Short mmCIF file of C-alpha atoms in Angstrom, two decimals:
data_model
loop_
_atom_site.label_atom_id
_atom_site.label_comp_id
_atom_site.label_asym_id
_atom_site.label_seq_id
_atom_site.Cartn_x
_atom_site.Cartn_y
_atom_site.Cartn_z
CA MET W 1 -16.90 16.05 1.02
CA GLN W 2 -16.37 13.28 -1.15
CA SER W 3 -14.85 13.06 -4.29
CA ARG W 4 -14.72 11.53 -7.64
CA LEU W 5 -11.49 10.61 -10.08
CA ILE W 6 -12.42 8.53 -14.09
CA TRP W 7 -9.49 6.08 -15.67
CA ILE W 8 -9.46 4.65 -19.30
CA MET W 9 -6.95 1.70 -18.69
CA ARG W 10 -4.74 1.85 -20.94
CA PRO W 11 -1.63 -1.22 -22.00
CA ASP W 12 0.64 0.32 -20.68
CA ASP W 13 -0.68 -0.06 -17.22
CA ALA W 14 -1.24 -3.77 -17.12
CA ASN W 15 1.32 -7.07 -17.32
CA ILE W 16 1.73 -9.32 -20.54
CA ALA W 17 -1.48 -11.19 -19.86
CA GLY W 18 -4.19 -7.89 -20.06
CA ASN W 19 -3.78 -7.95 -16.32
CA VAL W 20 -4.29 -4.04 -14.74
CA HIS W 21 -0.72 -3.92 -12.35
CA GLY W 22 -2.03 -3.48 -9.05
CA GLY W 23 0.66 -0.48 -8.33
CA THR W 24 -1.09 1.77 -10.69
CA ILE W 25 -4.48 0.99 -9.12
CA LEU W 26 -2.56 1.90 -5.93
CA LYS W 27 -1.50 4.90 -7.12
CA MET W 28 -5.29 5.71 -8.84
CA ILE W 29 -5.96 5.41 -4.91
CA GLU W 30 -3.60 7.99 -3.39
CA GLU W 31 -4.02 10.23 -6.11
CA ALA W 32 -8.24 10.80 -4.95
CA GLY W 33 -6.87 10.34 -1.41
CA ALA W 34 -4.76 13.27 -1.71
CA ILE W 35 -7.35 15.10 -3.75
CA ILE W 36 -10.06 15.84 -1.19
CA SER W 37 -7.35 16.01 2.13
CA THR W 38 -5.76 18.81 0.44
CA ARG W 39 -9.46 20.58 -0.91
CA HIS W 40 -9.97 19.55 3.31
CA CYS W 41 -7.38 20.92 5.13
CA ASN W 42 -7.70 24.22 2.71
CA SER W 43 -11.78 24.59 3.12
CA GLN W 44 -10.80 27.45 6.05
CA SER W 45 -9.10 30.18 5.69
CA GLY W 46 -5.25 30.51 7.17
CA GLU W 47 -2.17 28.82 6.36
CA ARG W 48 -1.80 26.66 2.85
CA CYS W 49 -1.33 23.32 3.11
CA VAL W 50 -0.92 19.99 1.01
CA ALA W 51 -1.93 16.48 2.27
CA ALA W 52 0.75 14.52 2.42
CA LEU W 53 0.62 10.37 2.58
CA ALA W 54 1.34 8.23 6.02
CA ARG W 55 0.17 4.85 5.91
CA VAL W 56 -2.04 2.94 3.75
CA GLU W 57 -4.67 0.59 5.86
CA ARG W 58 -4.87 -3.32 4.06
CA THR W 59 -6.30 -3.54 1.09
CA ASP W 60 -7.46 -6.80 -1.40
CA PHE W 61 -7.99 -6.41 -4.47
CA LEU W 62 -11.33 -8.19 -4.79
CA SER W 63 -11.31 -8.58 -8.92
CA PRO W 64 -8.53 -7.24 -11.97
CA MET W 65 -9.15 -4.85 -13.79
CA CYS W 66 -7.93 -4.83 -17.14
CA ILE W 67 -6.77 -2.61 -20.85
CA GLY W 68 -10.10 -0.89 -21.97
CA GLU W 69 -12.06 -1.12 -18.29
CA VAL W 70 -12.90 2.74 -17.06
CA ALA W 71 -11.88 2.76 -12.79
CA HIS W 72 -13.83 4.77 -11.58
CA VAL W 73 -12.30 6.51 -8.07
CA SER W 74 -14.61 8.03 -5.52
CA ALA W 75 -13.06 9.63 -2.20
CA GLU W 76 -14.78 10.31 0.94
CA ILE W 77 -13.18 11.72 4.23
CA THR W 78 -14.71 9.55 7.41
CA TYR W 79 -12.41 10.81 9.96
CA THR W 80 -9.64 13.62 11.23
CA SER W 81 -7.88 14.11 14.38
CA LYS W 82 -5.75 17.57 15.02
CA HIS W 83 -3.38 16.59 12.48
CA SER W 84 -4.45 14.10 10.28
CA VAL W 85 -7.77 12.95 7.89
CA GLU W 86 -9.20 9.40 7.51
CA VAL W 87 -10.05 8.77 3.70
CA GLN W 88 -11.34 5.60 2.36
CA VAL W 89 -11.84 5.20 -1.36
CA HIS W 90 -13.76 3.06 -3.61
CA VAL W 91 -12.62 1.28 -6.61
CA GLU W 92 -15.16 0.02 -9.18
CA SER W 93 -14.12 -0.68 -12.78
CA GLU W 94 -16.42 -0.28 -15.42
CA ASN W 95 -16.78 -1.97 -18.82
CA ILE W 96 -17.43 0.78 -21.53
CA LEU W 97 -19.38 -1.88 -24.40
CA THR W 98 -21.59 -3.42 -21.86
CA GLY W 99 -22.24 -0.47 -19.04
CA ALA W 100 -21.87 -4.17 -16.55
CA LYS W 101 -19.74 -2.24 -13.59
CA ARG W 102 -17.25 -4.37 -10.20
CA VAL W 103 -16.37 -3.21 -7.44
CA THR W 104 -12.86 -3.99 -7.47
CA ASN W 105 -11.04 -2.22 -4.91
CA LYS W 106 -12.00 -0.37 -1.44
CA ALA W 107 -8.69 1.00 0.83
CA THR W 108 -8.31 3.58 4.22
CA LEU W 109 -5.75 6.10 3.99
CA TRP W 110 -4.51 8.17 6.44
CA TYR W 111 -2.91 11.60 5.14
CA VAL W 112 -1.53 14.58 7.27
CA PRO W 113 -2.00 18.73 6.45
CA LEU W 114 2.05 20.75 5.65
CA SER W 115 2.74 23.71 5.41
CA LEU W 116 3.61 24.55 2.22
CA ASN W 117 5.65 27.57 4.20
CA ASN W 118 7.52 25.39 6.18
CA VAL W 119 7.49 21.62 5.54
CA ASN W 120 8.42 20.65 9.33
CA LYS W 121 4.97 21.65 10.41
CA VAL W 122 2.59 19.86 10.57
CA LEU W 123 -1.00 22.09 10.40
CA GLU W 124 -4.76 21.48 12.26
CA VAL W 125 -7.36 19.78 10.29
CA PRO W 126 -10.99 21.49 10.24
CA PRO W 127 -12.70 18.97 11.78
CA ILE W 128 -15.90 17.37 10.29
CA GLN W 129 -19.31 17.11 11.25
CA PHE W 130 -20.26 13.28 12.11
CA ALA W 131 -24.13 12.37 12.15
CA GLU W 132 -24.48 10.05 15.13
CA LYS W 133 -21.94 10.34 18.21
CA ALA W 134 -21.30 6.26 17.32
CA GLN W 135 -19.50 7.83 13.51
CA GLU W 136 -17.03 10.34 15.86
CA GLU W 137 -15.97 7.02 18.65
CA GLU W 138 -15.83 4.54 16.13
CA GLY W 139 -13.10 6.90 13.72
CA ARG W 140 -11.41 7.62 16.65
CA ARG W 141 -11.21 4.06 17.53
CA ARG W 142 -9.64 3.30 13.97
CA TYR W 143 -7.45 6.42 14.59
CA GLU W 144 -5.64 4.63 17.52
CA GLU W 145 -5.42 1.26 16.76
CA GLN W 146 -2.89 3.32 13.43
CA LYS W 147 -1.21 5.38 14.91
CA LEU W 148 0.25 2.20 17.57
CA GLU W 149 0.82 0.00 14.88
CA ARG W 150 2.91 2.60 12.99
CA LEU W 151 5.67 2.46 15.89
CA GLU W 152 5.07 -0.94 15.90
CA THR W 153 6.08 -1.51 12.24
CA LYS W 154 9.18 1.38 12.44
CA GLU W 155 10.64 -0.34 15.35
CA ARG W 156 11.31 -3.52 13.98
CA ASN W 157 12.91 -1.76 10.29
CA GLY W 158 16.26 -2.54 10.59
CA ASP W 159 16.45 -5.66 8.33
CA VAL W 160 18.29 -4.78 5.40
CA ILE W 161 18.26 -7.89 2.20
CA MET W 162 21.41 -9.03 0.72
CA PRO W 163 22.35 -10.73 -2.59
CA VAL W 164 23.27 -14.17 -2.65
CA ILE W 165 25.42 -16.75 -4.76
CA ASN W 166 23.67 -19.02 -6.82
CA PRO W 167 20.88 -19.95 -5.03
CA GLU W 168 18.82 -22.59 -4.95
CA PRO W 169 15.58 -22.81 -6.91
CA TYR W 170 12.05 -21.73 -4.16
CA THR W 171 14.39 -19.87 -1.91
CA VAL W 172 14.45 -16.34 -0.88
CA GLY W 173 17.92 -15.58 -2.38
CA TYR W 174 16.78 -17.00 -5.44
CA SER W 175 13.65 -14.42 -6.09
CA GLN W 176 14.05 -11.77 -3.53
CA SER W 177 14.58 -8.43 -5.71
CA SER W 178 15.50 -4.64 -5.62
CA LEU W 179 14.56 -1.77 -7.52
CA ILE W 180 16.57 1.63 -8.10
CA HIS W 181 15.29 4.78 -8.82
CA LEU W 182 16.09 8.44 -8.70
CA VAL W 183 13.34 10.57 -7.69
CA GLY W 184 12.50 13.25 -10.01
CA PRO W 185 10.81 16.85 -10.49
CA SER W 186 7.92 14.36 -12.34
CA ASP W 187 7.68 11.94 -8.73
CA CYS W 188 7.27 14.84 -6.36
CA THR W 189 4.35 16.74 -4.81
CA MET W 190 4.75 20.49 -4.30
CA HIS W 191 7.05 20.61 -1.87
CA GLY W 192 9.19 18.55 -3.11
CA PHE W 193 8.04 15.05 -1.92
CA VAL W 194 7.71 12.26 -3.70
CA HIS W 195 4.48 11.46 -4.37
CA GLY W 196 3.44 8.44 -1.26
CA GLY W 197 1.04 6.52 -5.19
CA VAL W 198 4.78 7.24 -6.87
CA THR W 199 6.24 4.42 -3.94
CA MET W 200 3.72 2.24 -3.79
CA LYS W 201 3.53 2.31 -7.63
CA LEU W 202 7.28 1.22 -7.77
CA MET W 203 7.16 -1.47 -4.80
CA ASP W 204 3.83 -3.31 -6.82
CA GLU W 205 6.71 -3.65 -9.96
CA VAL W 206 9.38 -5.33 -6.71
CA ALA W 207 7.09 -7.47 -5.03
CA GLY W 208 5.43 -9.18 -8.93
CA ILE W 209 8.77 -9.69 -9.84
CA VAL W 210 9.23 -11.48 -6.83
CA ALA W 211 6.22 -12.98 -6.64
CA ALA W 212 7.13 -13.63 -10.81
CA ARG W 213 10.19 -15.37 -10.07
CA HIS W 214 9.08 -17.62 -7.64
CA CYS W 215 6.09 -18.97 -9.49
CA LYS W 216 6.81 -18.32 -12.73
CA THR W 217 3.43 -17.75 -14.18
CA ASN W 218 0.48 -15.40 -14.39
CA ILE W 219 1.00 -12.96 -11.15
CA VAL W 220 -1.31 -10.72 -9.64
CA THR W 221 -1.88 -8.63 -6.66
CA ALA W 222 -4.31 -9.65 -4.33
CA SER W 223 -3.87 -7.26 -1.49
CA VAL W 224 -2.00 -5.60 1.09
CA ASP W 225 -1.12 -4.79 4.25
CA ALA W 226 -0.71 -1.60 5.74
CA ILE W 227 1.71 0.90 3.85
CA ASN W 228 3.41 3.25 6.89
CA PHE W 229 4.80 5.94 5.12
CA HIS W 230 8.06 6.32 8.11
CA GLU W 231 9.73 9.30 7.00
CA LYS W 232 9.63 11.73 3.41
CA ILE W 233 11.46 11.42 0.24
CA LYS W 234 13.10 14.22 -0.84
CA LYS W 235 13.44 15.36 -5.26
CA GLY W 236 16.78 14.00 -6.25
CA SER W 237 17.18 10.77 -3.74
CA VAL W 238 18.58 7.97 -4.97
CA ILE W 239 15.21 5.15 -3.31
CA THR W 240 16.15 1.68 -3.47
CA ILE W 241 12.82 -0.46 -3.46
CA SER W 242 14.11 -3.95 -2.22
CA GLY W 243 11.54 -7.12 -2.05
CA ARG W 244 11.94 -11.02 -0.56
CA MET W 245 9.55 -13.78 -0.14
CA THR W 246 8.62 -14.36 3.29
CA PHE W 247 5.44 -16.95 3.89
CA THR W 248 3.85 -19.44 1.03
CA SER W 249 0.61 -20.72 1.56
CA ASN W 250 -0.78 -23.37 -1.05
CA LYS W 251 -2.33 -20.24 -2.97
CA SER W 252 -0.71 -17.50 -2.16
CA MET W 253 2.72 -15.63 -1.07
CA GLU W 254 3.80 -12.65 0.64
CA ILE W 255 5.90 -10.13 -0.44
CA GLU W 256 8.41 -8.54 2.54
CA VAL W 257 9.02 -4.69 0.71
CA PHE W 258 10.81 -1.67 2.41
CA VAL W 259 12.24 1.22 0.25
CA ASP W 260 15.28 3.24 1.75
CA ALA W 261 16.67 6.16 -0.06
CA ASP W 262 19.87 7.84 0.16
CA PRO W 263 19.34 12.05 0.04
CA PHE W 264 22.85 12.52 -2.51
CA VAL W 265 21.54 16.22 -2.33
CA ASP W 266 21.83 16.79 1.58
CA GLU W 267 24.83 15.18 1.92
CA SER W 268 24.48 15.27 5.93
CA GLN W 269 21.88 13.25 5.79
CA GLU W 270 22.89 9.75 5.62
CA ARG W 271 20.14 6.61 4.40
CA TYR W 272 16.91 5.84 6.22
CA ARG W 273 13.98 3.57 5.64
CA ALA W 274 11.25 5.54 4.23
CA VAL W 275 8.11 2.83 3.72
CA SER W 276 7.33 -0.57 4.34
CA ALA W 277 4.56 -2.87 2.97
CA PHE W 278 4.01 -6.66 2.69
CA PHE W 279 2.29 -7.51 -0.33
CA THR W 280 0.07 -10.76 -1.14
CA TYR W 281 0.28 -12.28 -5.04
CA VAL W 282 -1.50 -15.00 -6.23
CA SER W 283 -0.87 -17.18 -8.67
CA LEU W 284 -2.96 -17.20 -11.81
CA SER W 285 -3.24 -19.57 -15.12
CA LYS W 286 -3.25 -18.21 -19.11
CA GLU W 287 -7.08 -18.58 -18.34
CA GLY W 288 -6.99 -16.82 -14.84
CA ARG W 289 -7.95 -20.07 -12.71
CA PRO W 290 -6.13 -20.10 -9.04
CA LEU W 291 -2.54 -22.41 -9.36
CA PRO W 292 -0.03 -23.69 -6.53
CA VAL W 293 2.03 -21.95 -4.86
CA PRO W 294 5.53 -23.17 -4.87
CA GLN W 295 6.65 -23.94 -1.06
CA LEU W 296 9.38 -21.76 0.43
CA VAL W 297 12.05 -22.70 1.18
CA VAL W 298 13.67 -22.01 3.98
CA GLU W 299 17.03 -21.75 4.81
CA THR W 300 18.08 -19.28 7.94
CA GLU W 301 16.68 -18.83 11.38
CA ASP W 302 15.94 -15.38 10.85
CA GLU W 303 14.10 -17.04 7.87
CA LYS W 304 12.45 -19.54 9.27
CA ARG W 305 11.20 -16.48 11.89
CA ARG W 306 9.76 -14.40 9.32
CA PHE W 307 7.43 -17.30 7.94
CA GLU W 308 6.05 -17.71 11.12
CA GLU W 309 5.32 -13.82 11.37
CA GLY W 310 3.98 -14.01 8.02
CA LYS W 311 1.94 -17.24 8.46
CA GLY W 312 0.59 -15.49 11.65
CA ARG W 313 -0.96 -13.04 9.75
CA TYR W 314 -1.41 -14.74 6.91
CA LEU W 315 -4.06 -17.13 9.39
CA GLN W 316 -4.83 -13.64 11.17
CA THR W 317 -6.59 -12.45 7.83
CA LYS W 318 -8.16 -16.20 7.19
CA ALA W 319 -9.87 -16.09 10.48
CA LYS W 320 -11.10 -12.63 9.71
CA ARG W 321 -12.69 -12.90 6.89
CA GLN W 322 -14.25 -16.35 7.79
CA ALA W 323 -15.93 -13.87 10.47
CA GLN W 324 -16.99 -11.15 8.29
CA THR W 325 -18.95 -13.82 5.51
CA GLN W 326 -19.95 -15.99 8.39
CA PRO W 327 -23.06 -14.31 8.84
CA LEU W 328 -23.74 -13.98 5.28
CA THR W 329 -24.68 -17.49 5.70
CA GLN W 330 -26.44 -17.54 8.58
CA GLN W 331 -29.02 -15.30 7.27
#
């Protein structure tokens, strides 16, 4: 099963340099994934449901998208488990004046079907047919890996960002930022819970503010590490999206972002961590060329620990990228 959506990029989708916000692209990706997974989960007779986003795998922003270009977003279901759907999404940008197209994003998302009658009830997913047994086994491997990573991320989600008085430039406290948002009906699904794409767009905005404060230049989203949706966010909740810089290399910045929800409508429930992720940004000149990133000044033991953890993720990603390109250079 496949689906395809088309958007034209407008000025309110982009930053002051004309580059489309990473959050806008993430929102398009999520909408395409939600449509195809909801269609699939309702393809057989039985209890009706809507697909809710559970996780977004690492997503690389391969090429900037600009105002006036047309985004072609295609989605395909590539694996189903008993209670989840894997969707792979490709984004192409088209220059409508020349007809030239280029791939800007590739993403993998996981959804779970929630009953329309009972939002806490997860329904079974109709299985898909695989052309080869190896495809099914590879999909099962991806499913088990993301399931384990979600559990590990949830266990380390106790951090809170505290305000810093008179922070020095280039320190963690200097650029850390927060945004508070009241969840309204336009943010939500028919269940009354926030769309995953809305949450990701807000997270990207906060990460962008952190990066801009640190560099004071034009910045763009380079990649997003896995985004884990730990708990649903209800309509009427007040959410706090917080971001802080964790690591810098010579040309990139890693920013940790998490979303905490205060369910004021339901006073019996306390504030909780709903979503967490790491965003990577790069600094660009006015001509769109990469600029050196000012090095992050770490002061506390926790900041030093997070810096080393971020360095480990950076080196791991770099090694994977080199391993993927090496066979191409040897041909």
